[in-house]
C-alpha cells in the first residue's frame, strides 16, 4: 500500500466478505498513526448493527499508543459533513481517510470532490470491483483473497503476537465476534488461557446463539473456575480483558457473578444483560480491591460513566 500511495492518492482493497480487507486496513491505518499521521475512519456499509461496532472500534483504537497520530471515527453519512468536521476541528489537513465497506462508487466520487478541500490519502475497502470514472484521480485496486482464518493469523503475527495455528485462529475469531484490534487483544489472551471451562462456556453460548436466543437472561450459566483462568494477582487484569473484549453480553453476567462470589473483587454491579462490549450510558460503580493496574480499568471502560474506588 505504501508503494501505491507513492503513485496515487487513492488505494482500493477489494475481496469477498471475510477475506481480510478490514484487517489490512486497520493494520495499515494504525501504522500510519504510529508514524504521527492522523487517520479518519468512516463506515460506509448499510448494516443495521454497524454503528455500535464502529463506535467500539474507535474506542479500541484510541487506547493504543500511536505517537502523535490521532483518530477520527465517523459513524454516519454524508461524506462532506464528515470531511468538513475533520478540517474544522483541526484534526489535520494531511491525513489518511479509510472508507470501509464501500458499496457504491458514487460515494467514492463524493470523496474525490471533497478531496480538493483537504489534503488526504484515501484507502477504500470494498466487496466490489470499482472502476474509476475520473481519469485524473486513478484508483489502484489491490485484491485481497485470504480466507478469514488465514487473515487472522497474518494479522496477529504482524503485530508480534505469539504465533497461533489457523485452527486456533478460526476458533478465536468465531468466539470473539469483534473488530480487528479487539480480536487481536482477546485472541492474545485466549491463545494463552483457552482453558476447558472457557471452552465449555463459549460452546454452550454458541449453541444458544444458534437457536437465535436474544435474551441474555436465558443463556446457560456455566461455572468458570477462577483458579483455572489465572494465578496470583493477575486475575483482575485477565478478567477485565474478558469483560471488555468478549462477545456475547452474557459473559458479563457469568463472570461478574463468579468474580463477586469467589474473588470478592467487585461489588455493587447491576446485571449487565443488554450491555454490549463497553458500558456506555448507565451509571454504575466498580469497587476494585488489590488491583494491579488502575490505568487498565480506565482504558477498558473509557467513555463510560464509571466510578473507580
mmCIF file of C-alpha atoms in Angstrom:
data_model
loop_
_atom_site.group_PDB
_atom_site.id
_atom_site.type_symbol
_atom_site.label_atom_id
_atom_site.label_comp_id
_atom_site.label_asym_id
_atom_site.label_seq_id
_atom_site.Cartn_x
_atom_site.Cartn_y
_atom_site.Cartn_z
ATOM 1 C CA UNK A 1 0.000 0.000 0.000
ATOM 2 C CA UNK A 2 2.895 2.354 0.687
ATOM 3 C CA UNK A 3 4.089 1.847 -2.882
ATOM 4 C CA UNK A 4 0.600 2.523 -4.205
ATOM 5 C CA UNK A 5 0.308 5.760 -2.247
ATOM 6 C CA UNK A 6 3.632 6.919 -3.647
ATOM 7 C CA UNK A 7 1.934 6.992 -7.037
ATOM 8 C CA UNK A 8 -1.754 7.549 -6.287
ATOM 9 C CA UNK A 9 -3.747 9.319 -3.613
ATOM 10 C CA UNK A 10 -6.304 6.512 -3.620
ATOM 11 C CA UNK A 11 -5.942 2.811 -2.949
ATOM 12 C CA UNK A 12 -8.649 0.130 -3.045
ATOM 13 C CA UNK A 13 -8.647 -3.221 -1.258
ATOM 14 C CA UNK A 14 -11.257 -5.497 -2.784
ATOM 15 C CA UNK A 15 -12.303 -9.035 -1.958
ATOM 16 C CA UNK A 16 -15.142 -11.201 -0.734
ATOM 17 C CA UNK A 17 -16.533 -10.927 2.784
ATOM 18 C CA UNK A 18 -14.098 -12.233 5.373
ATOM 19 C CA UNK A 19 -11.132 -12.053 3.011
ATOM 20 C CA UNK A 20 -9.125 -9.816 5.324
ATOM 21 C CA UNK A 21 -9.775 -6.351 3.866
ATOM 22 C CA UNK A 22 -10.642 -4.719 7.181
ATOM 23 C CA UNK A 23 -7.708 -6.435 8.901
ATOM 24 C CA UNK A 24 -5.350 -4.951 6.345
ATOM 25 C CA UNK A 25 -6.945 -1.501 6.535
ATOM 26 C CA UNK A 26 -6.838 -1.400 10.336
ATOM 27 C CA UNK A 27 -3.245 -2.570 10.428
ATOM 28 C CA UNK A 28 -2.179 -0.019 7.835
ATOM 29 C CA UNK A 29 -4.115 2.803 9.476
ATOM 30 C CA UNK A 30 -2.550 2.020 12.821
ATOM 31 C CA UNK A 31 0.924 2.028 11.286
ATOM 32 C CA UNK A 32 0.266 5.461 9.826
ATOM 33 C CA UNK A 33 -0.898 6.692 13.234
ATOM 34 C CA UNK A 34 2.313 5.361 14.759
ATOM 35 C CA UNK A 35 4.269 7.431 12.282
ATOM 36 C CA UNK A 36 2.429 10.523 13.501
ATOM 37 C CA UNK A 37 -0.189 10.900 10.783
ATOM 38 C CA UNK A 38 -3.839 11.486 11.588
ATOM 39 C CA UNK A 39 -6.371 8.930 10.430
ATOM 40 C CA UNK A 40 -10.069 9.317 9.720
ATOM 41 C CA UNK A 41 -12.174 6.160 9.634
ATOM 42 C CA UNK A 42 -15.584 6.088 8.002
ATOM 43 C CA UNK A 43 -18.000 3.179 7.870
ATOM 44 C CA UNK A 44 -19.755 3.054 4.537
ATOM 45 C CA UNK A 45 -21.878 -0.080 4.725
ATOM 46 C CA UNK A 46 -25.566 -0.100 5.458
ATOM 47 C CA UNK A 47 -25.542 -2.913 8.010
ATOM 48 C CA UNK A 48 -28.011 -2.232 10.795
ATOM 49 C CA UNK A 49 -25.585 -3.245 13.520
ATOM 50 C CA UNK A 50 -22.553 -1.443 12.156
ATOM 51 C CA UNK A 51 -22.820 1.785 14.142
ATOM 52 C CA UNK A 52 -22.183 0.289 17.573
ATOM 53 C CA UNK A 53 -19.400 -1.875 16.195
ATOM 54 C CA UNK A 54 -17.560 1.049 14.670
ATOM 55 C CA UNK A 55 -18.002 3.137 17.785
ATOM 56 C CA UNK A 56 -16.317 0.310 19.654
ATOM 57 C CA UNK A 57 -13.599 0.256 17.019
ATOM 58 C CA UNK A 58 -12.945 3.942 17.606
ATOM 59 C CA UNK A 59 -12.697 3.437 21.351
ATOM 60 C CA UNK A 60 -10.456 0.438 20.843
ATOM 61 C CA UNK A 61 -8.021 2.188 18.552
ATOM 62 C CA UNK A 62 -7.920 5.264 20.765
ATOM 63 C CA UNK A 63 -6.466 3.112 23.553
ATOM 64 C CA UNK A 64 -3.450 2.111 21.529
ATOM 65 C CA UNK A 65 -0.353 4.330 21.652
ATOM 66 C CA UNK A 66 0.219 5.928 18.277
ATOM 67 C CA UNK A 67 2.716 8.690 18.951
ATOM 68 C CA UNK A 68 1.258 11.940 17.644
ATOM 69 C CA UNK A 69 -1.309 10.458 15.301
ATOM 70 C CA UNK A 70 -4.971 10.825 16.150
ATOM 71 C CA UNK A 71 -8.099 9.030 15.059
ATOM 72 C CA UNK A 72 -11.414 10.479 13.955
ATOM 73 C CA UNK A 73 -14.178 7.909 13.541
ATOM 74 C CA UNK A 74 -17.274 8.867 11.596
ATOM 75 C CA UNK A 75 -20.397 6.784 12.001
ATOM 76 C CA UNK A 76 -22.794 8.424 9.594
ATOM 77 C CA UNK A 77 -23.003 9.824 6.092
ATOM 78 C CA UNK A 78 -22.883 12.114 4.142
ATOM 79 C CA UNK A 79 -19.185 12.284 3.490
ATOM 80 C CA UNK A 80 -18.865 16.039 3.020
ATOM 81 C CA UNK A 81 -20.111 16.683 6.564
ATOM 82 C CA UNK A 82 -17.553 14.253 7.907
ATOM 83 C CA UNK A 83 -14.746 15.852 5.954
ATOM 84 C CA UNK A 84 -15.789 19.363 6.957
ATOM 85 C CA UNK A 85 -15.809 18.298 10.585
ATOM 86 C CA UNK A 86 -12.332 16.832 10.244
ATOM 87 C CA UNK A 87 -10.934 20.039 8.775
ATOM 88 C CA UNK A 88 -12.781 22.416 11.109
ATOM 89 C CA UNK A 89 -11.601 20.569 14.193
ATOM 90 C CA UNK A 90 -8.005 20.787 13.034
ATOM 91 C CA UNK A 91 -7.535 17.041 13.054
ATOM 92 C CA UNK A 92 -5.221 17.696 10.168
ATOM 93 C CA UNK A 93 -5.070 18.906 6.603
ATOM 94 C CA UNK A 94 -2.881 15.958 5.729
ATOM 95 C CA UNK A 95 -4.310 12.653 6.833
ATOM 96 C CA UNK A 96 -5.318 9.161 5.792
ATOM 97 C CA UNK A 97 -9.023 8.616 5.193
ATOM 98 C CA UNK A 98 -10.157 4.978 5.444
ATOM 99 C CA UNK A 99 -13.504 4.141 3.847
ATOM 100 C CA UNK A 100 -14.511 0.674 4.979
ATOM 101 C CA UNK A 101 -17.011 -1.432 3.034
ATOM 102 C CA UNK A 102 -17.821 0.999 0.254
ATOM 103 C CA UNK A 103 -20.922 -0.243 -1.560
ATOM 104 C CA UNK A 104 -21.383 2.411 -4.207
ATOM 105 C CA UNK A 105 -18.818 4.129 -6.387
ATOM 106 C CA UNK A 106 -20.853 7.335 -6.245
ATOM 107 C CA UNK A 107 -19.778 7.501 -2.614
ATOM 108 C CA UNK A 108 -16.167 7.460 -3.738
ATOM 109 C CA UNK A 109 -16.843 10.224 -6.235
ATOM 110 C CA UNK A 110 -18.046 12.382 -3.356
ATOM 111 C CA UNK A 111 -14.673 11.871 -1.729
ATOM 112 C CA UNK A 112 -12.918 12.877 -4.945
ATOM 113 C CA UNK A 113 -14.899 16.120 -4.880
ATOM 114 C CA UNK A 114 -14.160 16.862 -1.246
ATOM 115 C CA UNK A 115 -10.524 15.922 -1.734
ATOM 116 C CA UNK A 116 -9.908 19.329 -3.291
ATOM 117 C CA UNK A 117 -10.668 20.911 0.093
ATOM 118 C CA UNK A 118 -8.310 18.860 2.208
ATOM 119 C CA UNK A 119 -5.052 17.035 1.667
ATOM 120 C CA UNK A 120 -5.717 13.387 2.297
ATOM 121 C CA UNK A 121 -4.966 9.936 1.011
ATOM 122 C CA UNK A 122 -7.927 7.591 0.703
ATOM 123 C CA UNK A 123 -7.852 3.865 1.476
ATOM 124 C CA UNK A 124 -11.012 2.047 0.395
ATOM 125 C CA UNK A 125 -12.169 -1.472 1.210
ATOM 126 C CA UNK A 126 -14.972 -2.968 -0.821
ATOM 127 C CA UNK A 127 -16.503 -6.249 -1.913
ATOM 128 C CA UNK A 128 -16.977 -4.856 -5.382
ATOM 129 C CA UNK A 129 -14.649 -4.186 -8.272
ATOM 130 C CA UNK A 130 -14.563 -0.407 -8.507
ATOM 131 C CA UNK A 131 -13.890 1.126 -11.895
ATOM 132 C CA UNK A 132 -12.729 4.731 -11.604
ATOM 133 C CA UNK A 133 -14.565 7.235 -13.764
ATOM 134 C CA UNK A 134 -12.313 10.192 -13.021
ATOM 135 C CA UNK A 135 -9.113 9.694 -15.006
ATOM 136 C CA UNK A 136 -7.403 12.448 -13.028
ATOM 137 C CA UNK A 137 -7.892 10.518 -9.800
ATOM 138 C CA UNK A 138 -6.931 6.911 -10.618
ATOM 139 C CA UNK A 139 -7.759 4.183 -8.122
ATOM 140 C CA UNK A 140 -5.236 1.413 -7.630
ATOM 141 C CA UNK A 141 -7.133 -1.775 -6.765
ATOM 142 C CA UNK A 142 -5.444 -4.489 -4.704
ATOM 143 C CA UNK A 143 -7.163 -7.893 -4.458
ATOM 144 C CA UNK A 144 -7.441 -9.448 -1.008
ATOM 145 C CA UNK A 145 -8.080 -13.182 -1.209
ATOM 146 C CA UNK A 146 -7.017 -14.603 2.144
ATOM 147 C CA UNK A 147 -9.540 -16.835 3.925
ATOM 148 C CA UNK A 148 -10.623 -15.122 7.139
ATOM 149 C CA UNK A 149 -8.763 -17.503 9.458
ATOM 150 C CA UNK A 150 -5.549 -17.042 7.476
ATOM 151 C CA UNK A 151 -6.002 -13.290 7.509
ATOM 152 C CA UNK A 152 -6.465 -13.568 11.262
ATOM 153 C CA UNK A 153 -3.179 -15.443 11.642
ATOM 154 C CA UNK A 154 -1.353 -12.967 9.432
ATOM 155 C CA UNK A 155 -2.731 -10.034 11.388
ATOM 156 C CA UNK A 156 -1.720 -11.486 14.756
ATOM 157 C CA UNK A 157 1.770 -12.351 13.552
ATOM 158 C CA UNK A 158 2.225 -8.903 12.046
ATOM 159 C CA UNK A 159 1.681 -7.416 15.499
ATOM 160 C CA UNK A 160 4.348 -9.676 17.022
ATOM 161 C CA UNK A 161 1.816 -11.778 18.877
ATOM 162 C CA UNK A 162 2.697 -15.368 19.730
ATOM 163 C CA UNK A 163 2.145 -17.467 16.631
ATOM 164 C CA UNK A 164 -1.131 -19.341 16.597
ATOM 165 C CA UNK A 165 -2.397 -22.044 14.284
ATOM 166 C CA UNK A 166 -5.014 -21.496 11.610
ATOM 167 C CA UNK A 167 -7.364 -23.768 13.535
ATOM 168 C CA UNK A 168 -6.917 -21.768 16.742
ATOM 169 C CA UNK A 169 -7.375 -18.510 14.885
ATOM 170 C CA UNK A 170 -10.628 -19.757 13.415
ATOM 171 C CA UNK A 171 -11.926 -20.760 16.855
ATOM 172 C CA UNK A 172 -10.896 -17.456 18.351
ATOM 173 C CA UNK A 173 -12.442 -15.477 15.523
ATOM 174 C CA UNK A 174 -15.712 -17.321 15.985
ATOM 175 C CA UNK A 175 -15.647 -16.876 19.751
ATOM 176 C CA UNK A 176 -14.695 -13.212 19.685
ATOM 177 C CA UNK A 177 -17.188 -11.625 17.337
ATOM 178 C CA UNK A 178 -15.379 -8.319 17.397
ATOM 179 C CA UNK A 179 -13.464 -5.865 15.286
ATOM 180 C CA UNK A 180 -9.829 -6.495 14.380
ATOM 181 C CA UNK A 181 -7.869 -4.757 17.115
ATOM 182 C CA UNK A 182 -10.135 -6.199 19.783
ATOM 183 C CA UNK A 183 -9.924 -9.612 18.198
ATOM 184 C CA UNK A 184 -6.165 -9.230 18.454
ATOM 185 C CA UNK A 185 -6.284 -8.460 22.166
ATOM 186 C CA UNK A 186 -8.832 -11.149 23.012
ATOM 187 C CA UNK A 187 -7.037 -13.708 20.872
ATOM 188 C CA UNK A 188 -3.719 -12.989 22.518
ATOM 189 C CA UNK A 189 -5.359 -13.722 25.853
ATOM 190 C CA UNK A 190 -7.286 -16.775 24.738
ATOM 191 C CA UNK A 191 -4.353 -18.325 22.905
ATOM 192 C CA UNK A 192 -2.558 -18.487 26.246
ATOM 193 C CA UNK A 193 -5.525 -19.174 28.521
ATOM 194 C CA UNK A 194 -8.029 -21.187 26.487
ATOM 195 C CA UNK A 195 -8.906 -23.397 29.446
ATOM 196 C CA UNK A 196 -11.569 -26.080 29.382
ATOM 197 C CA UNK A 197 -14.146 -24.112 31.440
ATOM 198 C CA UNK A 198 -13.911 -21.230 28.988
ATOM 199 C CA UNK A 199 -14.247 -23.599 26.049
ATOM 200 C CA UNK A 200 -17.307 -25.196 27.619
ATOM 201 C CA UNK A 201 -18.847 -21.822 28.303
ATOM 202 C CA UNK A 202 -18.286 -20.484 24.811
ATOM 203 C CA UNK A 203 -19.576 -23.733 23.309
ATOM 204 C CA UNK A 204 -22.772 -23.503 25.351
ATOM 205 C CA UNK A 205 -23.258 -19.870 24.396
ATOM 206 C CA UNK A 206 -22.683 -20.602 20.732
ATOM 207 C CA UNK A 207 -25.362 -23.306 20.858
ATOM 208 C CA UNK A 208 -27.817 -20.827 22.327
ATOM 209 C CA UNK A 209 -26.872 -18.222 19.743
ATOM 210 C CA UNK A 210 -27.539 -20.792 17.021
ATOM 211 C CA UNK A 211 -31.074 -21.045 18.399
ATOM 212 C CA UNK A 212 -31.323 -17.272 17.882
ATOM 213 C CA UNK A 213 -31.785 -16.566 21.562
ATOM 214 C CA UNK A 214 -31.976 -12.808 22.031
ATOM 215 C CA UNK A 215 -32.481 -12.545 25.786
ATOM 216 C CA UNK A 216 -29.167 -12.992 27.632
ATOM 217 C CA UNK A 217 -31.063 -13.886 30.810
ATOM 218 C CA UNK A 218 -31.877 -17.309 29.390
ATOM 219 C CA UNK A 219 -28.385 -18.158 28.246
ATOM 220 C CA UNK A 220 -26.936 -21.069 30.215
ATOM 221 C CA UNK A 221 -24.828 -20.154 33.204
ATOM 222 C CA UNK A 222 -21.628 -22.139 33.146
ATOM 223 C CA UNK A 223 -19.447 -22.186 36.211
ATOM 224 C CA UNK A 224 -15.993 -20.844 35.429
ATOM 225 C CA UNK A 225 -13.200 -21.724 37.777
ATOM 226 C CA UNK A 226 -11.292 -18.575 38.548
ATOM 227 C CA UNK A 227 -8.307 -20.635 39.634
ATOM 228 C CA UNK A 228 -8.137 -22.136 36.157
ATOM 229 C CA UNK A 229 -8.209 -18.741 34.478
ATOM 230 C CA UNK A 230 -5.302 -17.154 36.268
ATOM 231 C CA UNK A 231 -2.880 -17.463 39.136
ATOM 232 C CA UNK A 232 -1.548 -14.989 41.670
ATOM 233 C CA UNK A 233 -2.901 -11.443 41.349
ATOM 234 C CA UNK A 234 -3.206 -11.293 37.573
ATOM 235 C CA UNK A 235 -6.828 -12.433 37.723
ATOM 236 C CA UNK A 236 -8.145 -8.859 37.801
ATOM 237 C CA UNK A 237 -6.205 -7.980 34.694
ATOM 238 C CA UNK A 238 -7.297 -11.047 32.762
ATOM 239 C CA UNK A 239 -10.951 -10.946 33.727
ATOM 240 C CA UNK A 240 -11.129 -7.292 32.784
ATOM 241 C CA UNK A 241 -9.852 -8.222 29.356
ATOM 242 C CA UNK A 242 -12.560 -10.838 29.071
ATOM 243 C CA UNK A 243 -15.207 -8.422 30.297
ATOM 244 C CA UNK A 244 -14.113 -5.833 27.794
ATOM 245 C CA UNK A 245 -13.363 -7.811 24.695
ATOM 246 C CA UNK A 246 -15.534 -10.917 24.507
ATOM 247 C CA UNK A 247 -18.923 -11.458 22.954
ATOM 248 C CA UNK A 248 -21.751 -12.061 23.808
ATOM 249 C CA UNK A 249 -23.163 -9.837 26.549
ATOM 250 C CA UNK A 250 -23.897 -12.765 28.826
ATOM 251 C CA UNK A 251 -20.212 -13.270 29.530
ATOM 252 C CA UNK A 252 -20.522 -10.138 31.662
ATOM 253 C CA UNK A 253 -23.176 -11.802 33.774
ATOM 254 C CA UNK A 254 -21.452 -15.132 34.261
ATOM 255 C CA UNK A 255 -18.042 -13.672 35.020
ATOM 256 C CA UNK A 256 -19.310 -10.885 37.251
ATOM 257 C CA UNK A 257 -21.297 -13.369 39.334
ATOM 258 C CA UNK A 258 -18.301 -15.679 39.535
ATOM 259 C CA UNK A 259 -15.997 -12.797 40.289
ATOM 260 C CA UNK A 260 -18.135 -11.377 43.079
ATOM 261 C CA UNK A 261 -18.749 -14.726 44.734
ATOM 262 C CA UNK A 262 -15.234 -16.145 44.623
ATOM 263 C CA UNK A 263 -12.745 -13.326 44.216
ATOM 264 C CA UNK A 264 -14.617 -10.580 46.084
ATOM 265 C CA UNK A 265 -13.110 -8.051 43.718
ATOM 266 C CA UNK A 266 -16.194 -6.139 42.670
ATOM 267 C CA UNK A 267 -19.340 -5.029 44.465
ATOM 268 C CA UNK A 268 -22.470 -3.100 43.572
ATOM 269 C CA UNK A 269 -22.569 -4.153 39.927
ATOM 270 C CA UNK A 270 -26.012 -4.305 38.300
ATOM 271 C CA UNK A 271 -26.926 -7.029 35.839
ATOM 272 C CA UNK A 272 -25.400 -6.076 32.523
ATOM 273 C CA UNK A 273 -27.866 -8.093 30.472
ATOM 274 C CA UNK A 274 -28.237 -5.810 27.488
ATOM 275 C CA UNK A 275 -24.903 -4.048 27.555
ATOM 276 C CA UNK A 276 -22.581 -4.576 24.606
ATOM 277 C CA UNK A 277 -18.785 -4.670 24.911
ATOM 278 C CA UNK A 278 -18.098 -1.385 26.725
ATOM 279 C CA UNK A 279 -20.612 0.195 29.134
ATOM 280 C CA UNK A 280 -21.709 3.460 27.571
ATOM 281 C CA UNK A 281 -24.661 5.190 29.165
ATOM 282 C CA UNK A 282 -25.650 3.711 32.512
ATOM 283 C CA UNK A 283 -24.043 4.952 35.704
ATOM 284 C CA UNK A 284 -22.617 2.269 37.903
ATOM 285 C CA UNK A 285 -19.770 1.882 40.317
ATOM 286 C CA UNK A 286 -16.965 -0.609 40.331
ATOM 287 C CA UNK A 287 -15.096 -1.121 43.578
ATOM 288 C CA UNK A 288 -11.718 -2.579 42.776
ATOM 289 C CA UNK A 289 -9.545 -4.029 45.511
ATOM 290 C CA UNK A 290 -5.915 -5.044 45.162
ATOM 291 C CA UNK A 291 -5.909 -4.060 41.531
ATOM 292 C CA UNK A 292 -2.648 -4.321 39.673
ATOM 293 C CA UNK A 293 -3.267 -1.578 37.166
ATOM 294 C CA UNK A 294 -5.897 1.120 37.641
ATOM 295 C CA UNK A 295 -4.897 2.559 34.288
ATOM 296 C CA UNK A 296 -6.061 -0.633 32.607
ATOM 297 C CA UNK A 297 -9.536 -0.238 34.068
ATOM 298 C CA UNK A 298 -9.698 3.373 32.923
ATOM 299 C CA UNK A 299 -8.691 2.336 29.417
ATOM 300 C CA UNK A 300 -11.107 -0.575 29.190
ATOM 301 C CA UNK A 301 -14.075 1.439 30.396
ATOM 302 C CA UNK A 302 -13.050 4.620 28.589
ATOM 303 C CA UNK A 303 -16.003 6.808 27.728
ATOM 304 C CA UNK A 304 -18.405 5.210 30.189
ATOM 305 C CA UNK A 305 -19.943 6.689 33.317
ATOM 306 C CA UNK A 306 -17.674 4.726 35.617
ATOM 307 C CA UNK A 307 -16.510 5.472 39.137
ATOM 308 C CA UNK A 308 -13.385 3.658 40.297
ATOM 309 C CA UNK A 309 -12.689 3.287 44.013
#
